[in-house]
Amino acid sequence: MPATQIRLNARPKGKTDASTWKITHDAPPPVKDGEIAVAVEYVSVDPAMRGWLNDVKSYVPPVGIGEVMRASGAGRVTESKASGFAIGDAVMGQTGVQSHCVGAAAAFSKADTKLAPLPAFLSGFGLTGMTAYFGLKEVGQIKTGETVVISAAAGAVGSMAGQIARNLGCRVVGIAGDAEKCRLAVEEFGYDACIDYRAGSVSQGLKEHCPKGIDVYFDNVGGKILENCLNALAMHARVVLCGAISQYNAEGERTGPSNYMQLLVARARMEGFVVIDYRPQFPGAIKQLATWRDEGKFTMREHIVNGLDQFGTALNMLFTGENKGKLIIKV
Ligand SMILES: NC(=O)c1ccc[n+]([C@@H]2O[C@H](COP(=O)([O-])OP(=O)(O)OC[C@H]3O[C@@H](n4cnc5c(N)ncnc54)[C@H](OP(=O)(O)O)[C@@H]3O)[C@@H](O)[C@H]2O)c1
């Protein structure tokens, strides 16, 4: 297969479409001292990618026009001029949306494929699992017996957050976009209940399933659902600002929380976080998730789409809710 790259062709307004991307087949650059070459096997597809396309201030610079689209990926080393990496090693890191990449070895870590197959290092044992784990434990400060509500409950982060909260002894209520996702949340991901936000009133569902209020709201979606949850907070609640996918494609004004004064009423705290800030603590978290996996208390559901040329279609699936579990491209 010739080397293939997916590059940013034009900044989108609203939803991305075919004109956003350009496919090229350039040969990878030569490997310099301290670098490795990787044959990329899997590429992670993440909601944050939509934000990286906007030319605005964020926690990383925007992807430039003509640049290879930024992405986490996993694959095998094909050439190494760095100590500690040998040909054939399984690695994960910032590969970009492309079939072959060359980069500083320091930007990659080895994936222990004896622990789990390669896609797991973009899923539960990668940034997705780490987001759920540190968002709940460090930002949410969840405690046994508390009521935890999680939106996008059957998605990548949500499906893992539900299981982690359950394993830590919480009552866990999900919010998801259809009956099948709600079924998955309860039957596969250990939620006690799940509210279908398209089928009825979220506020009513929260009253029913969280009669004493929400102690921790893990927010993946923002917008109206965030407002519904702020109205249902228990005293001293914590709101974990993980993401706001309902707003990522918005053109013009974004939907508030207009009722943020509910934080004052409940003496509550709302805090955002970026998972990579917890990188030094990842090994301990992976060990805990692997233990739960071995005990049958943690499962990872991956939604694999075949072919780099499907990247644009796959990215939009996150916004229509077509994905169930962690969305990954098989190169
Ligand atoms: N802070 C961090 O460091 C960090 C790291 C990774 C991810 N994140 C954030 O975590 C969130 C989840 O990411 P993920 O990778 O796990 O994606 P995901 O949950 O696997 O996929 C996104 C899901 O969002 C839901 N959704 C889409 N549009 C929506 C809308 N308008 N209103 C309500 N729900 C909507 C859909 O599920 P339904 O069918 O249920 O609507 C969709 O399946 C995102 O906000 C992402 O930006 C943050």
mmCIF file of C-alpha atoms and ligand atoms in Angstrom, residues 45-48 128 131 152-153 155-158 175-178 181 197-198 220-221 225 241-246 248 273-275 317-323 325-326, ligand 1:
data_model
loop_
_atom_site.group_PDB
_atom_site.id
_atom_site.type_symbol
_atom_site.label_atom_id
_atom_site.label_comp_id
_atom_site.label_asym_id
_atom_site.label_seq_id
_atom_site.Cartn_x
_atom_site.Cartn_y
_atom_site.Cartn_z
ATOM 1 C CA VAL A 45 -11.239 9.205 16.035
ATOM 2 C CA ASP A 46 -12.082 11.786 18.701
ATOM 3 C CA PRO A 47 -14.629 14.604 19.140
ATOM 4 C CA ALA A 48 -11.758 16.954 20.071
ATOM 5 C CA THR A 128 -10.193 7.260 26.552
ATOM 6 C CA THR A 131 -10.109 10.387 30.660
ATOM 7 C CA ALA A 152 -22.943 10.158 26.223
ATOM 8 C CA ALA A 153 -23.197 7.068 28.442
ATOM 9 C CA GLY A 155 -19.877 6.331 23.954
ATOM 10 C CA ALA A 156 -16.172 5.714 24.475
ATOM 11 C CA VAL A 157 -15.468 7.757 27.606
ATOM 12 C CA GLY A 158 -19.021 7.340 28.949
ATOM 13 C CA ILE A 175 -27.949 9.754 29.597
ATOM 14 C CA ALA A 176 -27.816 8.518 25.976
ATOM 15 C CA GLY A 177 -29.409 9.112 22.580
ATOM 16 C CA ASP A 178 -31.578 6.046 21.928
ATOM 17 C CA LYS A 181 -27.680 2.721 23.776
ATOM 18 C CA TYR A 197 -32.721 12.133 26.026
ATOM 19 C CA ARG A 198 -34.420 11.908 22.648
ATOM 20 C CA ASN A 220 -19.499 14.924 27.911
ATOM 21 C CA VAL A 221 -22.071 16.935 25.993
ATOM 22 C CA ILE A 225 -28.363 18.412 29.091
ATOM 23 C CA LEU A 241 -16.311 19.352 32.490
ATOM 24 C CA CYS A 242 -14.933 16.629 30.224
ATOM 25 C CA GLY A 243 -16.366 17.870 26.932
ATOM 26 C CA ALA A 244 -19.308 19.593 25.227
ATOM 27 C CA ILE A 245 -19.870 17.691 21.985
ATOM 28 C CA SER A 246 -23.321 19.240 21.442
ATOM 29 C CA TYR A 248 -18.508 21.528 18.698
ATOM 30 C CA PHE A 273 -9.550 19.090 32.742
ATOM 31 C CA VAL A 274 -7.329 17.829 29.910
ATOM 32 C CA VAL A 275 -6.388 14.177 30.319
ATOM 33 C CA MET A 317 -20.490 9.559 13.217
ATOM 34 C CA LEU A 318 -19.505 10.978 16.612
ATOM 35 C CA PHE A 319 -21.899 13.880 16.064
ATOM 36 C CA THR A 320 -24.826 11.837 14.769
ATOM 37 C CA GLY A 321 -24.291 9.301 17.562
ATOM 38 C CA GLU A 322 -23.785 6.364 15.163
ATOM 39 C CA ASN A 323 -20.819 5.055 17.173
ATOM 40 C CA GLY A 325 -18.065 2.521 22.058
ATOM 41 C CA LYS A 326 -14.610 3.789 21.108
HETATM 42 N N1 LIG B 1 -11.151 16.481 28.692
HETATM 43 C C1 LIG B 1 -10.432 15.569 28.051
HETATM 44 O O1 LIG B 1 -9.241 15.434 28.253
HETATM 45 C C2 LIG B 1 -11.143 14.670 27.081
HETATM 46 C C3 LIG B 1 -10.489 13.561 26.521
HETATM 47 C C4 LIG B 1 -11.214 12.737 25.638
HETATM 48 C C5 LIG B 1 -12.547 13.047 25.326
HETATM 49 N N2 LIG B 1 -13.119 14.166 25.868
HETATM 50 C C6 LIG B 1 -14.521 14.515 25.589
HETATM 51 O O2 LIG B 1 -15.334 13.448 26.021
HETATM 52 C C7 LIG B 1 -16.547 13.465 25.294
HETATM 53 C C8 LIG B 1 -16.828 12.061 24.773
HETATM 54 O O3 LIG B 1 -15.804 11.709 23.845
HETATM 55 P P1 LIG B 1 -15.729 10.236 23.259
HETATM 56 O O4 LIG B 1 -14.473 10.117 22.507
HETATM 57 O O5 LIG B 1 -16.019 9.280 24.338
HETATM 58 O O6 LIG B 1 -16.926 10.256 22.204
HETATM 59 P P2 LIG B 1 -18.164 9.256 22.182
HETATM 60 O O7 LIG B 1 -18.930 9.435 23.452
HETATM 61 O O8 LIG B 1 -17.705 7.899 21.821
HETATM 62 O O9 LIG B 1 -19.010 9.809 20.968
HETATM 63 C C9 LIG B 1 -19.686 10.995 21.059
HETATM 64 C C10 LIG B 1 -21.149 10.770 21.506
HETATM 65 O O10 LIG B 1 -21.699 12.040 21.879
HETATM 66 C C11 LIG B 1 -23.089 11.981 21.750
HETATM 67 N N3 LIG B 1 -23.567 13.227 21.138
HETATM 68 C C12 LIG B 1 -23.247 13.715 19.910
HETATM 69 N N4 LIG B 1 -23.903 14.876 19.685
HETATM 70 C C13 LIG B 1 -24.661 15.097 20.793
HETATM 71 C C14 LIG B 1 -25.574 16.123 21.164
HETATM 72 N N5 LIG B 1 -25.839 17.154 20.344
HETATM 73 N N6 LIG B 1 -26.180 16.057 22.372
HETATM 74 C C15 LIG B 1 -25.940 15.017 23.205
HETATM 75 N N7 LIG B 1 -25.084 14.003 22.908
HETATM 76 C C16 LIG B 1 -24.462 14.061 21.711
HETATM 77 C C17 LIG B 1 -23.418 10.771 20.866
HETATM 78 O O11 LIG B 1 -24.040 9.784 21.678
HETATM 79 P P3 LIG B 1 -25.651 9.738 21.834
HETATM 80 O O12 LIG B 1 -26.132 8.858 20.727
HETATM 81 O O13 LIG B 1 -25.846 9.180 23.181
HETATM 82 O O14 LIG B 1 -26.159 11.138 21.663
HETATM 83 C C18 LIG B 1 -22.059 10.270 20.405
HETATM 84 O O15 LIG B 1 -22.010 8.874 20.249
HETATM 85 C C19 LIG B 1 -16.393 14.516 24.196
HETATM 86 O O16 LIG B 1 -17.024 15.708 24.616
HETATM 87 C C20 LIG B 1 -14.887 14.716 24.140
HETATM 88 O O17 LIG B 1 -14.528 15.971 23.643
HETATM 89 C C21 LIG B 1 -12.441 14.973 26.732
#
